[in-house]
XYZ file of C-alpha atoms in Angstrom:
484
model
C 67.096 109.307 140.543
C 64.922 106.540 139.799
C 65.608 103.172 137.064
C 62.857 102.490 134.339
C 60.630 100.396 137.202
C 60.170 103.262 139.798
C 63.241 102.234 142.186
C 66.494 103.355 143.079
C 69.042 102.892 140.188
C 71.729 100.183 140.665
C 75.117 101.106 141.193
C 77.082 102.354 137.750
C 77.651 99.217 135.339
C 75.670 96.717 137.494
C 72.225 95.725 137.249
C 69.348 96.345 139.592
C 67.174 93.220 141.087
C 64.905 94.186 138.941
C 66.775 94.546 135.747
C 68.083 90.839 136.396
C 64.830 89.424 136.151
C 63.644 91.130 133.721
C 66.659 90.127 131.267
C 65.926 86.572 132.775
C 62.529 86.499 132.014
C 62.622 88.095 128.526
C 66.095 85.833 127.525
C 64.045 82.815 128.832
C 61.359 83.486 126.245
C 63.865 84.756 123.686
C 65.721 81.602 123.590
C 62.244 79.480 123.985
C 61.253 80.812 120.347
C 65.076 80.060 119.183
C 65.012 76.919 120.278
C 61.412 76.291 119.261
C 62.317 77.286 115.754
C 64.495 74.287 115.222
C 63.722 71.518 117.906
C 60.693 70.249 116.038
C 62.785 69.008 113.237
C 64.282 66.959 114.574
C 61.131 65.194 116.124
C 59.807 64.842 112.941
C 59.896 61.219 112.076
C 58.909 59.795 115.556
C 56.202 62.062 114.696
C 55.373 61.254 111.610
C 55.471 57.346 112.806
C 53.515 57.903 116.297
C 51.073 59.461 114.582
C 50.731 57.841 111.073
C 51.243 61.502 109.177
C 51.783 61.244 105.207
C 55.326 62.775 104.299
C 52.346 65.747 102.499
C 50.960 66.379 105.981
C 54.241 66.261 108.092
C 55.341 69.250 106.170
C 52.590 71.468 107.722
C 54.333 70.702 111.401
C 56.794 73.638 110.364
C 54.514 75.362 108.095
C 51.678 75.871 110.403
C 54.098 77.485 112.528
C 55.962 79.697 109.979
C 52.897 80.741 108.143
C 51.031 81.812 111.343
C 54.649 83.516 112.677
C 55.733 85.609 109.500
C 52.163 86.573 109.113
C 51.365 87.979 112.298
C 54.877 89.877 112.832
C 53.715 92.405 110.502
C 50.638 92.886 112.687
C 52.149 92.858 116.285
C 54.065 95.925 115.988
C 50.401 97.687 115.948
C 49.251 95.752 118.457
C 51.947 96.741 120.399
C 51.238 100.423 119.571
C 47.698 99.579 120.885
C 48.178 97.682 123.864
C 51.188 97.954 124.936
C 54.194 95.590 124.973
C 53.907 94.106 128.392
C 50.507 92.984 127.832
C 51.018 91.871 124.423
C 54.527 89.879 125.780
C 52.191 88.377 128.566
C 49.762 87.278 125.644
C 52.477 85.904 123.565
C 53.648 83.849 126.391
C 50.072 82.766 127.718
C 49.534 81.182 123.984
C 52.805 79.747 123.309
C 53.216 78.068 126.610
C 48.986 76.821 126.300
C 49.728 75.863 122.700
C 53.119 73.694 123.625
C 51.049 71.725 126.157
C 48.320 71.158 123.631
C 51.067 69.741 121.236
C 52.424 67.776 123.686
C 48.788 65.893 124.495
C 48.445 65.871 120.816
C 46.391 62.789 119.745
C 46.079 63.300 116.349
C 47.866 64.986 113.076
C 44.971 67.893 112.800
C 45.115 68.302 116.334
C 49.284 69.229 116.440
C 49.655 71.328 113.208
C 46.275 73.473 114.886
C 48.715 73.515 118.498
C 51.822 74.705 115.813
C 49.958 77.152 114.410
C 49.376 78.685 117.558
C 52.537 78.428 118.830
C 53.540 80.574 115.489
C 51.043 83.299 116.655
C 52.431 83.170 120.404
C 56.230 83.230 118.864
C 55.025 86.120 116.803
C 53.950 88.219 119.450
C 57.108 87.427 121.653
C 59.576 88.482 118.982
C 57.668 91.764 118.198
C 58.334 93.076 122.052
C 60.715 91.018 124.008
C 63.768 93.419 122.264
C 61.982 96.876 122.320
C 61.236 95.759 126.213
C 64.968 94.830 127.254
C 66.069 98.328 125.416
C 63.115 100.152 127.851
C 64.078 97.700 130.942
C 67.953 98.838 130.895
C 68.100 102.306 129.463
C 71.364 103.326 127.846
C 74.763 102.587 128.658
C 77.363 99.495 128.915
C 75.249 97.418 131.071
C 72.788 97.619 128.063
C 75.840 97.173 125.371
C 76.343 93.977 127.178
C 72.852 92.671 127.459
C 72.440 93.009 123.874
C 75.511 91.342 122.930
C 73.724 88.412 124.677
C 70.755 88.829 123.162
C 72.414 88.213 119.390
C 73.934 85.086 121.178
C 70.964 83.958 122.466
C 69.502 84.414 118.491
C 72.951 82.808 116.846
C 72.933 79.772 118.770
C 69.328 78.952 119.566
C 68.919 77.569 116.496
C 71.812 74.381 117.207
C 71.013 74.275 120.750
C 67.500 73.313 119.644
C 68.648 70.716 117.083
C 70.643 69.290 120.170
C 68.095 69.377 122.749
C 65.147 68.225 120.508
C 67.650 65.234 120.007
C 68.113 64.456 123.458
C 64.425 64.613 123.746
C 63.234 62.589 121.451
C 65.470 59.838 122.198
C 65.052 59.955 125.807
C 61.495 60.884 127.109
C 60.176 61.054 123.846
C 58.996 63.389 121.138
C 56.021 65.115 122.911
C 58.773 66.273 125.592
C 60.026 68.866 122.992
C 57.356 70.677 123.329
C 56.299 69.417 126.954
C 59.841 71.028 127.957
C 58.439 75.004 126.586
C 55.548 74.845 129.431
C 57.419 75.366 132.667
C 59.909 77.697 130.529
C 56.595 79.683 129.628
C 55.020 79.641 132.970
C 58.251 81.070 135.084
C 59.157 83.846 132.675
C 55.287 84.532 132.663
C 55.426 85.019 136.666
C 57.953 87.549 135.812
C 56.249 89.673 133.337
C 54.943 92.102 136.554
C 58.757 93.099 136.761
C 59.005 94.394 133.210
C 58.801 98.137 132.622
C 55.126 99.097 131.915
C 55.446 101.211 128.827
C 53.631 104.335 128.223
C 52.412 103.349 124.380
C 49.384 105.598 123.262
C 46.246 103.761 122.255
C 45.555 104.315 119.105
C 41.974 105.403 117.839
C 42.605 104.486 113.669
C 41.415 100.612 113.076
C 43.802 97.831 112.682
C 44.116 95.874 109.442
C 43.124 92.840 110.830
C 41.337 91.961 107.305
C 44.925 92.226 105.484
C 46.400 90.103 108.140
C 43.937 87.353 108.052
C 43.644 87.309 103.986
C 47.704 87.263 103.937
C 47.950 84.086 106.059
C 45.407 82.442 104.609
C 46.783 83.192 100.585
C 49.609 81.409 102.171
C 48.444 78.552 103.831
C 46.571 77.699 100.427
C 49.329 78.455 98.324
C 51.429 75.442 99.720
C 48.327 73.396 100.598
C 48.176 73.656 96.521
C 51.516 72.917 95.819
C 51.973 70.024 97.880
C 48.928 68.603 96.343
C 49.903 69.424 93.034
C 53.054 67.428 93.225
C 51.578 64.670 95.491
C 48.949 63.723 93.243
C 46.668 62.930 96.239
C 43.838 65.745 94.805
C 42.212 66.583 92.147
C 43.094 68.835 89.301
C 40.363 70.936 89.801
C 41.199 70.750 93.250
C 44.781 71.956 92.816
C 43.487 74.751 90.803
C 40.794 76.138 93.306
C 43.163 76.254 95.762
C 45.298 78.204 93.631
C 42.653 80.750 93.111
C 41.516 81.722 96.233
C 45.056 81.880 97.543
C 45.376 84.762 94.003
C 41.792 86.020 95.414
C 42.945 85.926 99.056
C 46.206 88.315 98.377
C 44.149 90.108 96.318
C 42.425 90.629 99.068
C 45.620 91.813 101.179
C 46.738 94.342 98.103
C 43.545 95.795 98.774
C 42.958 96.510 102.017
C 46.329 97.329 102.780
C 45.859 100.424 99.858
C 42.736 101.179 101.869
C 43.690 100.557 105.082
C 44.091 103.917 107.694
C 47.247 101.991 109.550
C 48.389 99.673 106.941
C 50.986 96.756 107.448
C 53.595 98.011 105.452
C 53.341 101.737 103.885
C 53.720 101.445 100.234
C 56.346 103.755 100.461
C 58.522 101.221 102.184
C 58.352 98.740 99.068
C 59.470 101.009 96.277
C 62.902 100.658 97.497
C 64.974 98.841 94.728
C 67.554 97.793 97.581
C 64.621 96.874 99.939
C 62.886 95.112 97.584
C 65.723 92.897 96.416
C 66.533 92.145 100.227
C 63.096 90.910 101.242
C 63.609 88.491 98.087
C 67.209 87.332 98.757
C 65.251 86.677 102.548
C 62.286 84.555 101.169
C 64.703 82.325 98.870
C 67.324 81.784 101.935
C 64.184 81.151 103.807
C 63.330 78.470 101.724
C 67.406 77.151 101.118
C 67.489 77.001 105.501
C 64.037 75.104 106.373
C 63.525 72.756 102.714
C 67.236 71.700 104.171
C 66.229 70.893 107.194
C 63.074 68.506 106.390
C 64.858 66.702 103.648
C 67.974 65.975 106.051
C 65.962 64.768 109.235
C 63.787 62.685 106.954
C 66.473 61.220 104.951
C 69.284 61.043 107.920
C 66.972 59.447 110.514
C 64.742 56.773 108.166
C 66.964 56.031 105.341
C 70.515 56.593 107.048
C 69.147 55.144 110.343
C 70.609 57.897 112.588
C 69.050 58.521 115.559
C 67.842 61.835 116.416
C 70.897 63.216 118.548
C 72.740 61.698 115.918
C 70.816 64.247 113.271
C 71.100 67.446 115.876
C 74.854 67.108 116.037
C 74.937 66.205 111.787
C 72.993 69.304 111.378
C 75.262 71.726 113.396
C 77.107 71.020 110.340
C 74.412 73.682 108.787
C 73.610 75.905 111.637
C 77.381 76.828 113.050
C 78.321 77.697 109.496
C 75.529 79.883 109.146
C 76.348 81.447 111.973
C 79.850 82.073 111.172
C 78.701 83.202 107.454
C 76.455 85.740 109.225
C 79.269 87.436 111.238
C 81.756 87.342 107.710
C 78.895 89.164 105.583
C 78.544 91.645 108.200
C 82.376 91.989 108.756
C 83.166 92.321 104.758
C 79.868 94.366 103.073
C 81.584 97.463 103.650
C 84.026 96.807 102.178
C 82.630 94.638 99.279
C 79.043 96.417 98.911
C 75.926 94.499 99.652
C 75.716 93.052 95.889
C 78.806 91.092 96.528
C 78.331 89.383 99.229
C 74.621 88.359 98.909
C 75.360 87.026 95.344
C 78.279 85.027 96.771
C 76.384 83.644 99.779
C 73.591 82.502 97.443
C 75.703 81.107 94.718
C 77.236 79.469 97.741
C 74.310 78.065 99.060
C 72.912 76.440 95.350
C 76.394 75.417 94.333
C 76.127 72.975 97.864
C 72.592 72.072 97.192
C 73.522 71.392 93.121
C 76.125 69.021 94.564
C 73.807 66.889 96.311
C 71.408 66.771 93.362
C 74.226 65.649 91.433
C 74.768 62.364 93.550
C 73.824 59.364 92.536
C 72.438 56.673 94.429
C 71.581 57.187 97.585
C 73.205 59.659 99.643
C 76.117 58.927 102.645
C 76.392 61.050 105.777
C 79.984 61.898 104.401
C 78.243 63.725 101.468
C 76.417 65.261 103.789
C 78.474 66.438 106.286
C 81.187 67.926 103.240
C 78.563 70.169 101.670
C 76.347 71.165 104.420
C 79.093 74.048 105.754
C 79.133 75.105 102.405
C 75.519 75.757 102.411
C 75.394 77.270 106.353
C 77.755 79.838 105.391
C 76.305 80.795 102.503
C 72.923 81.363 103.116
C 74.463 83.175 106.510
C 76.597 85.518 104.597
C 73.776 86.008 102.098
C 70.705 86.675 105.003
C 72.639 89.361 106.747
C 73.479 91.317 103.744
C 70.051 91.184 102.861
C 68.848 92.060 106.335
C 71.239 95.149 105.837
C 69.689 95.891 102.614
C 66.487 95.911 103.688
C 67.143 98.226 107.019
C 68.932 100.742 104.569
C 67.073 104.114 104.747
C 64.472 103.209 107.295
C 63.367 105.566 109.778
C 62.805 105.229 113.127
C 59.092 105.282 113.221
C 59.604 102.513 110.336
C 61.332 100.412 112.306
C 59.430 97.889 113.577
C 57.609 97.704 110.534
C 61.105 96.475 108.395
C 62.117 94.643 111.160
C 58.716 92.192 110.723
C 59.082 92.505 106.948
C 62.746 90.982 107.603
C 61.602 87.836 109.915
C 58.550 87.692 108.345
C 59.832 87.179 104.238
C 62.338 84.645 106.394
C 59.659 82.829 107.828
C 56.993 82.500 104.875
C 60.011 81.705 102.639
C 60.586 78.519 104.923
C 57.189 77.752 104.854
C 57.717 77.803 100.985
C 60.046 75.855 100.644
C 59.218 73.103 103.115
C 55.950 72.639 100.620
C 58.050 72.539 97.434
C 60.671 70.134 98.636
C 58.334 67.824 101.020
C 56.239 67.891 97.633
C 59.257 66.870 95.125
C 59.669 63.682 98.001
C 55.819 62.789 97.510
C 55.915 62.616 94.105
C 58.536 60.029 94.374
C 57.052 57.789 96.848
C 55.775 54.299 96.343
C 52.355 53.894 96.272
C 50.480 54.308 99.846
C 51.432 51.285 102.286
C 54.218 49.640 99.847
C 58.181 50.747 101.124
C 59.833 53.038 98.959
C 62.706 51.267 97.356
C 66.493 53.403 98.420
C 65.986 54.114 94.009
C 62.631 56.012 94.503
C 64.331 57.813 98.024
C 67.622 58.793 95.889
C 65.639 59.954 93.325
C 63.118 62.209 95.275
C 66.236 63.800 97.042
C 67.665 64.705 93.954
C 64.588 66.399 92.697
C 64.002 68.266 95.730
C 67.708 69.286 96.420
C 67.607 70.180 92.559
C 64.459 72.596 93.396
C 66.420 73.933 95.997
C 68.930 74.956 94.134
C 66.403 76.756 92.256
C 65.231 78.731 94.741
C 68.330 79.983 95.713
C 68.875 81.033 91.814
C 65.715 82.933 92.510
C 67.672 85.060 95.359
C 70.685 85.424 93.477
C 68.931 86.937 90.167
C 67.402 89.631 92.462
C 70.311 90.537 93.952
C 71.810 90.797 90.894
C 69.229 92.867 88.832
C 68.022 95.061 92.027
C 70.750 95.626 94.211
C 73.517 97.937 92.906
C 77.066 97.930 93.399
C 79.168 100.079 96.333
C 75.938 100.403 98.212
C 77.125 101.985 101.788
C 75.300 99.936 104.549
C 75.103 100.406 108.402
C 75.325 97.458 110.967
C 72.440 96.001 112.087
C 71.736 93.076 115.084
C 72.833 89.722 113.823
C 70.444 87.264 114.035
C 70.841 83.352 113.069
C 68.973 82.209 110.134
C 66.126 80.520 111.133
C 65.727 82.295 114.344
């Protein structure tokens, strides 16, 4: 008897040496991405003052990152197939860990949303195989029943421990430590990669779509460059519009070769799911809800209410715990209630807390703040997990990985969304370029962008609503935090 490296199995219930680095070396990474995901938000105004970025261009610090991450997770799954997952884990780690010391050395605004971008690629290829190779590393059995349960631990809580750390970070060492701290992470569980199992995955003769990939990021990336501009005023009209059209021509694009394609993305079978369908929507506008939150709180908690930035990691637990909690009471109750329920109740939820803070007047207090923000958290939680059952619902096996990247990725673009239509509604409030904006022009670009917000998340709950149908049996799936 042999374990999945080629040695002598451990005694029953205990890991081997082996086994224990490997689940050391792929949590490490796990939790790197987690905590990457959130970390940078907090950072955000020290970065936005150290390096003189417009509130237009500090947007793209997340964006960059989402963009290139939800993109390429449709992708890595046939790179995978291709390569293998050891390799392609080794390359993940090799360009997050290069890219976090290139945005730590950062010396100019172009220079860091480039290094994010690339970290979203490296993140991308992480989350495709880091799972698949901790199922292959410990076989079957309680030992792996236990590992996993960590893993969804590692994926709930990442998210707050990396508003807390990128606190402590910023405020102590500095901002370029939160991304400084991801190299040393990166190189250790990168020394460890020869320990993973070395998995037998064919090579594949049939052509990736690396044109659909490509022309999906970049309709993206032009889509909010256009919308921030739009609202900003800083561009032209015909600017704006040109924009617009080669993000239409650029999906187009995608449409196309994806029809053509021998190993598309995503079969079109997989889409003409009514329950599917509705999920990756209700996934998108949470998307949007969980990230446009995030910018408009660290910009407005840490220059207008003057907290610092462990101050505005432990405010915005206030978000993240809930979430989690809201995740684990979908799951627990859509059984019972049927996925229609529940995702229409987390997103009414989630835009009754964001209508609230539209409806404030004057400028906002941290007690507002801290009353409403649960009240968002668990909604969007409760709503993201019924929709990440809805979405897994009749799925095969072999179309597994595939609806697994649809699910992060429609999270991920959606926050890249709505970071440009909320950093967007704040620009078009500002004072003119060099001139303070008076606390009138700050309350009022809050209120527009919480107001768009809450528009979004109407957006979610009318597709729940007209898609998904009522008493819909659903099957657990891994929790994972919103966000994450």
């Amino acid at each position: 008897m042999v374990d999945n490296f080629g040695g002598p199995p451990a005694p029953a219930g205990q890991l081997s040496r082996h086994q224990q680095l490997a689940i050391g070396a792929l949590a490490a990474s796990f939790l790197m991405v987690a905590v990457e995901s959130t970390s940078v938000y907090v950072a955000i105004p020290s970065i936005q003052r150290g390096l003189a970025l417009s509130t237009g261009t500090v947007q793209w610090l997340m964006s960059a990152f989402l963009i290139s991450f939800g993109g390429l997770l449709l992708l890595s799954p046939r790179l995978a197939g291709l390569f293998g997952r050891r390799r392609l884990f080794a390359a993940g780690l090799a360009v997050v860990t290069s890219a976090s010391l290139l945005s730590a050395v950062a010396w100019s605004g172009g220079v860091l949303i480039a290094a994010r971008a690339l970290q979203g690629a490296g993140a991308a290829l992480i989350a495709a195989t880091a799972l698949p190779l901790l199922v292959i590393a410990l076989g079957s059995g309680l030992v792996r029943a236990r590992a996993l349960g960590l893993w969804t631990l590692i994926g709930a809580f990442g998210g707050t421990a990396g508003l807390l750390l990128g606190g402590l970070l910023t405020d102590g060492p500095g901002w370029r430590w939160v991304f400084l701290v991801n190299v040393p992470v990166g190189i250790t569980a990168a020394l460890l990669v020869p320990v993973l199992p070395a998995d037998p995955c064919p090579r594949s003769g049939r052509p990736l779509d690396l044109v659909g990939a490509a022309s999906l990021i970049g309709a993206l990336a032009l889509f909010g460059w256009a919308i921030v501009d739009a609202f900003a005023g800083d561009g032209s009209v015909g600017g704006t519009l040109l924009r617009m059209a080669g993000s239409a021509v650029l999906l187009l694009l995608f449409l196309v070769s994806e029809s053509r394609a021998a190993r598309p993305l995503v079969r079109p079978e997989l889409l003409r799911s009514r329950t599917r369908l509705a999920g990756l929507v209700v996934l998108l506008a949470a998307g949007t809800v969980v990230d446009g939150m995030l910018l408009l709180i660290t910009l407005y908690g840490q220059q207008s209410l003057g907290l610092s930035a462990i101050g505005y990691g432990a405010l915005m637990a206030a978000l993240t715990l809930p979430s989690v909690i809201g995740s684990y009471a979908g799951q627990a109750v859509v059984l019972r209630l049927g996925l229609r329920t529940v995702t229409m109740s987390g997103m009414a939820l989630a835009g009754a807390g964001l209508l609230a803070l539209a409806m404030v007047r004057g400028p906002l207090a941290t007690g507002n703040i801290v009353g409403v923000l649960p009240v968002i958290g668990a909604g969007a939680g409760a709503a993201f997990v019924a929709a990440q059952i809805a979405v897994t619902l009749g799925a095969s096996d072999a179309d597994s990985p595939t609806v697994s990247g649809l699910t992060d990725a429609s999270f991920s673009i959606g926050g890249a969304l709505g970071l440009a239509v909320v950093s967007a509604a704040l620009v078009a409030h500002q004072a003119a370029p060099g001139s303070p904006a008076a606390p009138a022009q700050v309350a009022a670009g809050l209120q527009t962008a919480f107001a768009v917000a809450a528009g979004l998340a109407a957006v979610g709950l009318l597709a729940a609503f007209l898609l998904l149908r009522r008493g819909i049996a659903a099957r657990p799936v891994a929790l994972r935090e919103p966000g994450v």
